[in-house]
Short mmCIF file of C-alpha atoms in Angstrom, two decimals:
data_model
loop_
_atom_site.label_atom_id
_atom_site.label_comp_id
_atom_site.label_asym_id
_atom_site.label_seq_id
_atom_site.Cartn_x
_atom_site.Cartn_y
_atom_site.Cartn_z
CA MET A 1 119.09 104.78 72.76
CA VAL A 2 120.67 101.24 73.58
CA TRP A 3 120.03 100.11 77.09
CA THR A 4 123.39 98.64 78.60
CA MET A 5 123.54 97.07 82.02
CA THR A 6 125.91 95.69 84.45
CA LEU A 7 124.69 92.70 86.13
CA TYR A 8 126.12 91.43 89.30
CA LEU A 9 125.28 88.02 90.62
CA LEU A 10 125.94 87.03 94.42
CA ARG A 11 125.44 83.68 96.02
CA HIS A 12 124.07 83.83 99.61
CA GLY A 13 126.40 83.27 102.56
CA ILE A 14 126.87 80.35 104.74
CA ALA A 15 123.56 79.03 106.02
CA GLU A 16 122.18 76.64 108.64
CA PRO A 17 122.47 72.99 107.60
CA ALA A 18 119.73 71.60 105.53
CA GLY A 19 119.02 69.07 108.21
CA HIS A 20 117.47 65.66 107.48
CA GLY A 21 116.70 66.19 103.94
CA ASP A 22 113.30 68.04 104.94
CA PRO A 23 112.52 70.21 101.90
CA ALA A 24 109.92 72.09 103.78
CA ARG A 25 112.63 73.47 106.15
CA ASP A 26 114.91 74.73 103.24
CA PRO A 27 113.26 78.07 102.56
CA HIS A 28 113.50 78.98 106.27
CA ARG A 29 117.22 78.27 106.72
CA ALA A 30 119.00 81.43 108.05
CA LEU A 31 122.47 82.51 107.73
CA THR A 32 124.84 81.29 110.46
CA PRO A 33 126.74 83.93 112.64
CA GLU A 34 129.94 83.12 110.53
CA GLY A 35 127.97 83.60 107.37
CA ARG A 36 126.65 86.88 108.46
CA ARG A 37 130.16 88.01 109.48
CA ARG A 38 131.52 86.88 106.05
CA ILE A 39 128.89 88.64 104.16
CA ARG A 40 129.54 91.83 105.89
CA GLU A 41 133.17 91.66 104.93
CA ILE A 42 132.15 90.67 101.41
CA ALA A 43 129.79 93.76 101.25
CA ARG A 44 132.74 96.04 102.34
CA GLY A 45 134.68 94.46 99.46
CA LEU A 46 131.80 95.31 97.05
CA ARG A 47 131.86 98.86 98.32
CA ARG A 48 135.60 98.99 97.59
CA LEU A 49 135.04 97.74 94.12
CA GLY A 50 132.58 100.60 93.46
CA VAL A 51 129.54 98.31 93.16
CA ALA A 52 126.49 100.64 93.44
CA PRO A 53 123.41 98.91 91.93
CA ASP A 54 120.35 100.80 91.03
CA LEU A 55 118.34 97.77 91.89
CA LEU A 56 119.02 94.71 94.20
CA LEU A 57 116.74 91.57 93.62
CA THR A 58 116.79 88.78 96.03
CA SER A 59 115.39 85.21 96.16
CA PRO A 60 112.54 85.02 98.93
CA LEU A 61 114.48 82.38 100.83
CA VAL A 62 115.65 83.57 104.19
CA ARG A 63 119.40 83.02 103.72
CA ALA A 64 119.35 84.93 100.32
CA ARG A 65 117.12 87.73 101.75
CA GLN A 66 119.35 88.04 104.81
CA THR A 67 122.50 88.24 102.45
CA ALA A 68 120.80 90.87 100.39
CA GLU A 69 119.81 92.96 103.36
CA LEU A 70 123.35 93.01 104.66
CA VAL A 71 124.85 94.02 101.32
CA ALA A 72 122.16 96.69 100.82
CA GLU A 73 122.89 98.13 104.21
CA ALA A 74 126.63 98.29 103.54
CA LEU A 75 126.04 99.91 100.00
CA ASP A 76 123.57 102.35 101.47
CA ARG A 77 120.95 100.80 98.92
CA ALA A 78 118.26 99.40 101.35
CA ASP A 79 115.65 101.37 99.32
CA ALA A 80 116.56 99.37 96.03
CA LEU A 81 116.27 95.99 97.57
CA GLU A 82 112.99 93.83 96.34
CA GLU A 83 112.26 90.16 96.23
CA THR A 84 111.46 88.15 93.28
CA PRO A 85 110.05 84.72 93.10
CA HIS A 86 112.14 84.17 89.78
CA LEU A 87 115.33 83.79 92.03
CA GLY A 88 113.81 81.25 94.35
CA VAL A 89 113.72 77.57 94.24
CA PRO A 90 112.78 76.56 91.78
CA PRO A 91 114.18 79.48 89.59
CA ASP A 92 112.71 80.81 86.41
CA SER A 93 115.42 82.31 84.19
CA PRO A 94 113.14 83.45 81.42
CA ALA A 95 110.78 85.16 83.70
CA LEU A 96 113.60 86.89 85.48
CA VAL A 97 114.93 88.17 82.04
CA ARG A 98 111.33 89.41 81.34
CA GLU A 99 111.14 91.02 84.79
CA LEU A 100 114.34 92.86 84.24
CA ASN A 101 113.48 93.98 80.65
CA HIS A 102 110.23 95.31 81.73
CA ARG A 103 111.53 97.54 84.64
CA ARG A 104 110.81 101.31 84.18
CA PRO A 105 112.95 103.17 84.57
CA ARG A 106 115.53 100.71 83.31
CA PRO A 107 118.27 100.05 85.81
CA THR A 108 121.86 100.12 84.50
CA SER A 109 123.32 98.20 87.39
CA ILE A 110 121.54 95.25 89.09
CA LEU A 111 122.77 92.98 91.85
CA LEU A 112 120.98 89.56 91.99
CA VAL A 113 121.24 87.38 95.17
CA GLY A 114 120.43 83.86 94.68
CA HIS A 115 121.47 80.15 94.91
CA GLU A 116 123.39 77.33 93.24
CA PRO A 117 123.03 75.88 90.94
CA HIS A 118 120.78 78.53 89.44
CA LEU A 119 123.33 81.41 89.41
CA SER A 120 125.94 79.46 87.61
CA GLU A 121 123.33 77.96 85.14
CA PHE A 122 121.86 81.51 84.55
CA THR A 123 125.28 83.03 84.11
CA GLY A 124 126.28 80.28 81.53
CA TRP A 125 123.06 80.79 79.65
CA LEU A 126 123.63 84.61 79.41
CA ILE A 127 127.31 84.22 78.34
CA ALA A 128 127.43 81.05 76.35
CA GLY A 129 123.66 80.18 75.49
CA LYS A 130 123.91 77.04 77.75
CA ALA A 131 123.34 76.41 81.43
CA GLY A 132 126.42 76.29 83.49
CA ALA A 133 129.46 76.67 81.07
CA GLY A 134 131.57 75.09 83.83
CA LEU A 135 130.99 78.03 86.28
CA VAL A 136 130.58 77.63 90.02
CA PHE A 137 129.58 80.19 92.57
CA LYS A 138 130.96 79.52 96.12
CA LYS A 139 128.87 80.78 98.91
CA GLY A 140 129.42 84.71 98.92
CA GLY A 141 130.95 84.50 95.33
CA LEU A 142 130.22 87.29 92.96
CA ALA A 143 130.18 87.70 89.10
CA ARG A 144 130.13 90.71 87.06
CA LEU A 145 128.46 90.64 83.53
CA ASP A 146 128.34 93.36 81.03
CA VAL A 147 125.00 93.11 79.03
CA PRO A 148 124.45 95.26 76.05
CA THR A 149 121.03 93.76 75.46
CA LEU A 150 119.33 91.39 77.81
CA LEU A 151 117.82 88.52 75.57
CA ALA A 152 115.44 85.80 76.65
CA GLY A 153 117.36 83.19 74.48
CA GLY A 154 120.57 83.99 76.43
CA ARG A 155 123.96 84.43 74.87
CA CYS A 156 123.85 88.22 75.33
CA ALA A 157 126.39 89.03 78.09
CA ARG A 158 130.25 89.19 78.61
CA LEU A 159 131.65 87.70 81.79
CA GLU A 160 133.85 90.43 83.20
CA TRP A 161 134.86 88.48 86.40
CA LEU A 162 133.95 85.77 88.77
CA LEU A 163 135.40 86.26 92.30
CA PRO A 164 135.52 83.95 94.98
CA PRO A 165 134.48 85.08 98.48
CA GLN A 166 137.89 85.01 100.00
CA VAL A 167 139.18 87.67 97.35
CA LEU A 168 136.07 89.91 98.06
CA ARG A 169 136.80 89.65 101.85
CA ARG A 170 140.49 90.71 101.39
CA LEU A 171 139.24 93.87 99.65
CA ASN A 172 137.80 95.52 102.71
#
């Protein structure tokens, strides 16, 4: 039997400013009140689109984790939410692919919550075999990929759509 999956990639919402370039502060930046409000609207849009992931994986950074929690709550999937260091900063795309391929039972629908530029690089790698491919995820932007077989070498997925946050927010 061939394993096919739908992969959703979501960039975290609007977060507190980075500050004075202090890299030690970056992992702890939280969503702003506006960021939380917009992610709730986006999550309702995801529900309207019929997004129902078997698994939600998030970066361990606070802003991504908060985004994933809001989305999981709106989709009634809090039990499917897990953190992975492979979506963190720095990301590890090959390790992320290995992690997804070794999941048992194998999920057929996965939502990844992470950061730029990793999400656009990862998406480009999966659809074109090279990082980026000219894609940009706005904060709260979402892509859908159909993946017949997830390969560590990339070039294994088809981009179905990439939606900016304002479109997702209008769906609710």
